[in-house]
PDB file of C-alpha atoms in Angstrom:
ATOM      1  CA  MET A 422      72.121  73.827  71.529  1.00  0.00           C
ATOM      2  CA  ALA A 423      71.199  76.843  72.530  1.00  0.00           C
ATOM      3  CA  THR A 424      73.768  79.364  70.855  1.00  0.00           C
ATOM      4  CA  GLN A 425      74.573  83.336  72.872  1.00  0.00           C
ATOM      5  CA  THR A 426      75.790  84.709  69.454  1.00  0.00           C
ATOM      6  CA  LYS A 427      74.960  84.252  65.942  1.00  0.00           C
ATOM      7  CA  PRO A 428      77.818  81.399  64.280  1.00  0.00           C
ATOM      8  CA  ILE A 429      80.692  84.559  61.770  1.00  0.00           C
ATOM      9  CA  LEU A 430      81.157  83.319  58.952  1.00  0.00           C
ATOM     10  CA  HIS A 431      84.140  84.225  57.178  1.00  0.00           C
ATOM     11  CA  GLY A 432      84.142  83.704  53.466  1.00  0.00           C
ATOM     12  CA  TYR A 433      83.818  84.937  50.157  1.00  0.00           C
ATOM     13  CA  PHE A 434      80.361  85.483  47.689  1.00  0.00           C
ATOM     14  CA  ARG A 435      82.295  83.066  45.019  1.00  0.00           C
ATOM     15  CA  SER A 436      83.712  80.914  46.887  1.00  0.00           C
ATOM     16  CA  SER A 437      82.534  77.200  46.600  1.00  0.00           C
ATOM     17  CA  CYS A 438      82.971  75.923  50.109  1.00  0.00           C
ATOM     18  CA  SER A 439      81.355  79.685  51.457  1.00  0.00           C
ATOM     19  CA  TRP A 440      78.719  78.902  49.633  1.00  0.00           C
ATOM     20  CA  ARG A 441      78.422  75.154  51.076  1.00  0.00           C
ATOM     21  CA  VAL A 442      78.040  76.525  54.249  1.00  0.00           C
ATOM     22  CA  ARG A 443      75.434  80.086  54.035  1.00  0.00           C
ATOM     23  CA  ILE A 444      73.561  76.551  52.023  1.00  0.00           C
ATOM     24  CA  ALA A 445      73.025  74.766  55.341  1.00  0.00           C
ATOM     25  CA  PHE A 446      73.011  77.188  57.761  1.00  0.00           C
ATOM     26  CA  ALA A 447      69.669  78.431  55.799  1.00  0.00           C
ATOM     27  CA  LEU A 448      68.436  74.956  55.237  1.00  0.00           C
ATOM     28  CA  LYS A 449      68.481  74.797  58.825  1.00  0.00           C
ATOM     29  CA  GLY A 450      67.451  78.260  59.199  1.00  0.00           C
ATOM     30  CA  ILE A 451      69.714  79.771  60.748  1.00  0.00           C
ATOM     31  CA  GLU A 452      70.935  83.060  61.319  1.00  0.00           C
ATOM     32  CA  PHE A 453      74.736  83.704  61.166  1.00  0.00           C
ATOM     33  CA  ASP A 454      77.042  87.023  60.471  1.00  0.00           C
ATOM     34  CA  GLN A 455      79.307  87.566  57.414  1.00  0.00           C
ATOM     35  CA  VAL A 456      83.190  88.994  57.273  1.00  0.00           C
ATOM     36  CA  PRO A 457      84.087  88.904  54.091  1.00  0.00           C
ATOM     37  CA  VAL A 458      86.801  87.446  52.744  1.00  0.00           C
ATOM     38  CA  ASN A 459      88.661  88.516  49.898  1.00  0.00           C
ATOM     39  CA  LEU A 460      90.436  86.589  48.169  1.00  0.00           C
ATOM     40  CA  ILE A 461      91.727  88.134  45.349  1.00  0.00           C
ATOM     41  CA  LYS A 462      92.703  92.296  46.338  1.00  0.00           C
ATOM     42  CA  ASP A 463      95.783  93.071  47.876  1.00  0.00           C
ATOM     43  CA  GLY A 464      97.097  89.654  46.282  1.00  0.00           C
ATOM     44  CA  GLY A 465      94.535  88.067  48.246  1.00  0.00           C
ATOM     45  CA  GLN A 466      93.304  88.926  51.936  1.00  0.00           C
ATOM     46  CA  GLN A 467      93.346  84.797  53.175  1.00  0.00           C
ATOM     47  CA  LEU A 468      96.700  85.314  52.810  1.00  0.00           C
ATOM     48  CA  THR A 469      97.607  87.960  55.748  1.00  0.00           C
ATOM     49  CA  ASP A 470      98.463  87.038  58.810  1.00  0.00           C
ATOM     50  CA  GLN A 471      94.923  87.819  60.972  1.00  0.00           C
ATOM     51  CA  TYR A 472      93.395  85.412  58.695  1.00  0.00           C
ATOM     52  CA  LYS A 473      95.801  82.990  59.319  1.00  0.00           C
ATOM     53  CA  ALA A 474      94.956  82.740  63.102  1.00  0.00           C
ATOM     54  CA  LEU A 475      91.375  81.780  62.045  1.00  0.00           C
ATOM     55  CA  ASN A 476      92.737  79.119  59.381  1.00  0.00           C
ATOM     56  CA  SER A 477      95.991  77.991  59.299  1.00  0.00           C
ATOM     57  CA  MET A 478      95.514  76.975  55.421  1.00  0.00           C
ATOM     58  CA  GLN A 479      94.700  80.514  54.834  1.00  0.00           C
ATOM     59  CA  GLN A 480      91.370  79.228  52.684  1.00  0.00           C
ATOM     60  CA  VAL A 481      87.708  80.098  53.238  1.00  0.00           C
ATOM     61  CA  PRO A 482      85.688  79.433  54.746  1.00  0.00           C
ATOM     62  CA  ALA A 483      86.883  79.979  58.439  1.00  0.00           C
ATOM     63  CA  VAL A 484      83.170  79.560  61.026  1.00  0.00           C
ATOM     64  CA  GLN A 485      83.140  81.121  64.405  1.00  0.00           C
ATOM     65  CA  ILE A 486      80.464  79.064  66.447  1.00  0.00           C
ATOM     66  CA  ASP A 487      79.608  78.252  70.248  1.00  0.00           C
ATOM     67  CA  GLY A 488      83.541  79.164  71.134  1.00  0.00           C
ATOM     68  CA  ILE A 489      85.398  77.479  68.554  1.00  0.00           C
ATOM     69  CA  THR A 490      86.237  77.944  65.127  1.00  0.00           C
ATOM     70  CA  LEU A 491      85.902  75.678  61.706  1.00  0.00           C
ATOM     71  CA  SER A 492      87.490  75.336  58.942  1.00  0.00           C
ATOM     72  CA  GLN A 493      86.808  72.670  55.893  1.00  0.00           C
ATOM     73  CA  SER A 494      82.857  72.903  54.985  1.00  0.00           C
ATOM     74  CA  LEU A 495      81.790  69.308  54.980  1.00  0.00           C
ATOM     75  CA  ALA A 496      83.257  69.434  58.979  1.00  0.00           C
ATOM     76  CA  VAL A 497      81.200  72.782  59.690  1.00  0.00           C
ATOM     77  CA  ILE A 498      78.190  71.078  58.005  1.00  0.00           C
ATOM     78  CA  GLN A 499      78.141  67.489  60.280  1.00  0.00           C
ATOM     79  CA  TYR A 500      78.845  70.083  62.711  1.00  0.00           C
ATOM     80  CA  ILE A 501      75.827  71.552  62.709  1.00  0.00           C
ATOM     81  CA  GLU A 502      73.939  68.528  61.640  1.00  0.00           C
ATOM     82  CA  GLU A 503      75.113  67.298  64.858  1.00  0.00           C
ATOM     83  CA  THR A 504      74.118  70.452  66.954  1.00  0.00           C
ATOM     84  CA  ARG A 505      70.560  71.794  65.328  1.00  0.00           C
ATOM     85  CA  PRO A 506      67.379  70.894  64.556  1.00  0.00           C
ATOM     86  CA  GLY A 507      65.705  71.725  61.632  1.00  0.00           C
ATOM     87  CA  PRO A 508      65.615  69.464  58.120  1.00  0.00           C
ATOM     88  CA  ARG A 509      68.601  66.823  57.757  1.00  0.00           C
ATOM     89  CA  LEU A 510      71.193  66.845  55.949  1.00  0.00           C
ATOM     90  CA  LEU A 511      72.288  63.982  56.950  1.00  0.00           C
ATOM     91  CA  PRO A 512      69.705  61.156  56.588  1.00  0.00           C
ATOM     92  CA  THR A 513      68.509  58.409  58.986  1.00  0.00           C
ATOM     93  CA  ASP A 514      69.382  54.986  56.929  1.00  0.00           C
ATOM     94  CA  PRO A 515      73.209  54.129  57.145  1.00  0.00           C
ATOM     95  CA  LYS A 516      73.387  53.016  53.265  1.00  0.00           C
ATOM     96  CA  LYS A 517      71.839  56.300  52.188  1.00  0.00           C
ATOM     97  CA  ARG A 518      73.636  57.768  54.401  1.00  0.00           C
ATOM     98  CA  ALA A 519      77.234  56.558  53.393  1.00  0.00           C
ATOM     99  CA  GLN A 520      75.960  57.148  49.186  1.00  0.00           C
ATOM    100  CA  VAL A 521      75.450  60.820  50.591  1.00  0.00           C
ATOM    101  CA  ARG A 522      79.044  61.485  51.952  1.00  0.00           C
ATOM    102  CA  MET A 523      80.661  59.476  48.651  1.00  0.00           C
ATOM    103  CA  ILE A 524      79.077  61.917  46.655  1.00  0.00           C
ATOM    104  CA  SER A 525      80.269  65.410  48.981  1.00  0.00           C
ATOM    105  CA  ASP A 526      83.122  63.736  49.080  1.00  0.00           C
ATOM    106  CA  LEU A 527      83.844  63.182  45.486  1.00  0.00           C
ATOM    107  CA  ILE A 528      83.275  66.809  44.649  1.00  0.00           C
ATOM    108  CA  ALA A 529      85.001  68.220  47.743  1.00  0.00           C
ATOM    109  CA  SER A 530      87.952  66.217  47.317  1.00  0.00           C
ATOM    110  CA  GLY A 531      87.932  65.697  44.084  1.00  0.00           C
ATOM    111  CA  ILE A 532      86.729  68.097  41.679  1.00  0.00           C
ATOM    112  CA  GLN A 533      86.812  71.585  43.442  1.00  0.00           C
ATOM    113  CA  PRO A 534      90.003  71.257  45.171  1.00  0.00           C
ATOM    114  CA  VAL A 535      92.308  71.095  41.934  1.00  0.00           C
ATOM    115  CA  GLN A 536      89.657  73.092  39.993  1.00  0.00           C
ATOM    116  CA  ASN A 537      90.685  76.559  43.235  1.00  0.00           C
ATOM    117  CA  LEU A 538      91.317  79.701  42.684  1.00  0.00           C
ATOM    118  CA  TYR A 539      95.014  78.944  44.479  1.00  0.00           C
ATOM    119  CA  VAL A 540      95.732  76.107  42.223  1.00  0.00           C
ATOM    120  CA  LEU A 541      94.831  78.309  38.770  1.00  0.00           C
ATOM    121  CA  GLN A 542      96.635  80.726  40.106  1.00  0.00           C
ATOM    122  CA  LYS A 543      99.588  78.294  39.987  1.00  0.00           C
ATOM    123  CA  ILE A 544      98.678  77.074  36.607  1.00  0.00           C
ATOM    124  CA  GLY A 545      98.609  80.317  34.627  1.00  0.00           C
ATOM    125  CA  ALA A 546      97.962  80.800  31.307  1.00  0.00           C
ATOM    126  CA  GLU A 547      96.910  77.409  31.001  1.00  0.00           C
ATOM    127  CA  LYS A 548      94.058  77.804  34.030  1.00  0.00           C
ATOM    128  CA  LEU A 549      90.531  77.867  32.116  1.00  0.00           C
ATOM    129  CA  GLN A 550      91.866  74.261  29.422  1.00  0.00           C
ATOM    130  CA  TRP A 551      92.545  72.985  33.342  1.00  0.00           C
ATOM    131  CA  ALA A 552      89.361  73.907  35.025  1.00  0.00           C
ATOM    132  CA  GLN A 553      87.410  72.008  32.456  1.00  0.00           C
ATOM    133  CA  HIS A 554      89.362  68.923  31.494  1.00  0.00           C
ATOM    134  CA  PHE A 555      88.351  68.428  35.959  1.00  0.00           C
ATOM    135  CA  ILE A 556      85.521  69.590  36.071  1.00  0.00           C
ATOM    136  CA  GLN A 557      84.895  67.480  32.611  1.00  0.00           C
ATOM    137  CA  ARG A 558      86.447  64.141  34.593  1.00  0.00           C
ATOM    138  CA  GLY A 559      85.246  64.452  37.801  1.00  0.00           C
ATOM    139  CA  PHE A 560      81.243  64.902  36.367  1.00  0.00           C
ATOM    140  CA  GLU A 561      82.031  61.558  34.037  1.00  0.00           C
ATOM    141  CA  ALA A 562      81.906  60.509  37.722  1.00  0.00           C
ATOM    142  CA  LEU A 563      79.290  61.645  39.041  1.00  0.00           C
ATOM    143  CA  GLU A 564      77.047  61.214  36.205  1.00  0.00           C
ATOM    144  CA  PRO A 565      76.622  57.909  36.723  1.00  0.00           C
ATOM    145  CA  ILE A 566      76.907  57.476  40.919  1.00  0.00           C
ATOM    146  CA  LEU A 567      73.520  60.203  40.518  1.00  0.00           C
ATOM    147  CA  LYS A 568      71.862  58.350  38.090  1.00  0.00           C
ATOM    148  CA  GLU A 569      71.569  55.443  41.155  1.00  0.00           C
ATOM    149  CA  THR A 570      71.338  57.528  43.227  1.00  0.00           C
ATOM    150  CA  ALA A 571      68.986  60.087  43.212  1.00  0.00           C
ATOM    151  CA  SER A 572      65.303  60.257  43.124  1.00  0.00           C
ATOM    152  CA  LYS A 573      63.953  64.371  43.995  1.00  0.00           C
ATOM    153  CA  TYR A 574      67.370  64.966  44.612  1.00  0.00           C
ATOM    154  CA  CYS A 575      71.027  64.009  44.881  1.00  0.00           C
ATOM    155  CA  VAL A 576      70.378  60.880  47.131  1.00  0.00           C
ATOM    156  CA  GLY A 577      66.510  59.897  48.016  1.00  0.00           C
ATOM    157  CA  ASP A 578      63.604  62.769  47.983  1.00  0.00           C
ATOM    158  CA  GLU A 579      65.550  64.688  50.786  1.00  0.00           C
ATOM    159  CA  ILE A 580      67.718  67.428  50.468  1.00  0.00           C
ATOM    160  CA  SER A 581      71.664  66.210  51.640  1.00  0.00           C
ATOM    161  CA  MET A 582      75.004  67.591  51.930  1.00  0.00           C
ATOM    162  CA  ALA A 583      75.640  66.418  48.281  1.00  0.00           C
ATOM    163  CA  ASP A 584      72.923  67.908  47.103  1.00  0.00           C
ATOM    164  CA  ILE A 585      74.648  71.698  48.444  1.00  0.00           C
ATOM    165  CA  CYS A 586      78.073  70.108  47.101  1.00  0.00           C
ATOM    166  CA  LEU A 587      76.298  70.304  43.925  1.00  0.00           C
ATOM    167  CA  VAL A 588      74.948  73.032  43.091  1.00  0.00           C
ATOM    168  CA  PRO A 589      78.272  75.307  43.825  1.00  0.00           C
ATOM    169  CA  GLN A 590      80.131  72.946  41.883  1.00  0.00           C
ATOM    170  CA  VAL A 591      77.549  73.431  38.789  1.00  0.00           C
ATOM    171  CA  TYR A 592      77.785  77.471  38.828  1.00  0.00           C
ATOM    172  CA  ASN A 593      81.866  76.825  38.804  1.00  0.00           C
ATOM    173  CA  ALA A 594      81.312  74.454  35.731  1.00  0.00           C
ATOM    174  CA  GLU A 595      79.211  76.746  34.169  1.00  0.00           C
ATOM    175  CA  ARG A 596      81.872  79.647  34.435  1.00  0.00           C
ATOM    176  CA  PHE A 597      84.305  77.004  33.028  1.00  0.00           C
ATOM    177  CA  LYS A 598      82.659  76.709  30.675  1.00  0.00           C
ATOM    178  CA  VAL A 599      81.885  72.955  30.991  1.00  0.00           C
ATOM    179  CA  ASP A 600      78.848  71.692  29.115  1.00  0.00           C
ATOM    180  CA  VAL A 601      76.525  70.277  31.608  1.00  0.00           C
ATOM    181  CA  ASP A 602      74.050  69.392  28.961  1.00  0.00           C
ATOM    182  CA  GLN A 603      76.383  66.020  28.996  1.00  0.00           C
ATOM    183  CA  PHE A 604      74.787  65.324  32.469  1.00  0.00           C
ATOM    184  CA  PRO A 605      71.483  64.907  32.998  1.00  0.00           C
ATOM    185  CA  THR A 606      71.291  64.466  35.443  1.00  0.00           C
ATOM    186  CA  ILE A 607      73.461  66.735  37.158  1.00  0.00           C
ATOM    187  CA  LYS A 608      71.332  69.534  35.422  1.00  0.00           C
ATOM    188  CA  ARG A 609      68.346  68.692  36.111  1.00  0.00           C
ATOM    189  CA  LEU A 610      69.065  68.258  40.161  1.00  0.00           C
ATOM    190  CA  ASN A 611      70.720  71.489  40.167  1.00  0.00           C
ATOM    191  CA  GLN A 612      67.443  73.126  38.425  1.00  0.00           C
ATOM    192  CA  THR A 613      65.467  71.427  40.992  1.00  0.00           C
ATOM    193  CA  LEU A 614      67.807  72.536  43.355  1.00  0.00           C
ATOM    194  CA  MET A 615      68.305  76.309  42.585  1.00  0.00           C
ATOM    195  CA  LYS A 616      64.148  76.409  43.035  1.00  0.00           C
ATOM    196  CA  VAL A 617      64.618  75.625  46.855  1.00  0.00           C
ATOM    197  CA  GLU A 618      64.434  78.866  48.585  1.00  0.00           C
ATOM    198  CA  ALA A 619      67.551  78.151  50.794  1.00  0.00           C
ATOM    199  CA  PHE A 620      69.956  77.672  47.887  1.00  0.00           C
ATOM    200  CA  LYS A 621      68.476  81.348  45.723  1.00  0.00           C
ATOM    201  CA  VAL A 622      69.296  83.658  49.041  1.00  0.00           C
ATOM    202  CA  SER A 623      72.493  81.986  49.179  1.00  0.00           C
ATOM    203  CA  HIS A 624      74.212  82.500  45.905  1.00  0.00           C
ATOM    204  CA  PRO A 625      76.553  84.374  45.160  1.00  0.00           C
ATOM    205  CA  SER A 626      74.988  86.839  43.422  1.00  0.00           C
ATOM    206  CA  CYS A 627      72.792  87.260  46.610  1.00  0.00           C
ATOM    207  CA  GLN A 628      75.364  88.321  49.452  1.00  0.00           C
ATOM    208  CA  PRO A 629      77.030  91.231  50.572  1.00  0.00           C
ATOM    209  CA  ASP A 630      80.459  91.149  48.829  1.00  0.00           C
ATOM    210  CA  THR A 631      80.024  90.384  46.361  1.00  0.00           C
ATOM    211  CA  PRO A 632      80.785  93.246  43.720  1.00  0.00           C
ATOM    212  CA  ALA A 633      78.147  95.769  41.980  1.00  0.00           C
ATOM    213  CA  ASP A 634      78.192  94.511  38.315  1.00  0.00           C
ATOM    214  CA  ILE A 635      78.060  90.196  39.672  1.00  0.00           C
ATOM    215  CA  CYS A 636      74.922  91.344  42.202  1.00  0.00           C
ATOM    216  CA  THR A 637      71.603  90.456  40.040  1.00  0.00           C
TER     217      THR A 637
END
């Protein structure tokens, strides 16, 4: 589908959901512009009326593309899968496609939302233990699934939406000091994926809004 303008990603450098979209754009070779939305500064720029007009949930990302605005990272990924050429992000085989969606939803619905910034701000002093508990619980469920589905990547030998979801979640696990060595399949897949250029250039350390003390 031809487009008149580049997509615009409104996101935050360390947001898992924003990172997923950056990876998908990179894998598809889609050029895009970024508008930083700082989730910390000024009490959270996502809470402004201006941003609420883009995403009524006041979360990142919001993506302006083809004359519409989309929120929810998996919806964005599936939209560009259906409208853009390039490497497939969902397998053609129905069983593998279902497995990709299962893994993606496990992460995007079952792990990440209960350890995101908004929830942790509500938890307060116990936020580290809270995040560790839910990431650990999620990875204990994810590891045996990946043992069954994975080859080089999460499902078989092609990068998919499941891999796009996995890498940011492993980053969160390491950030919250969860021992990823307990999960050898997850660890192996993450190490393999982080050698792929699309994952490297999308990393939080490489973004326009990354603070200078985090940039590498």
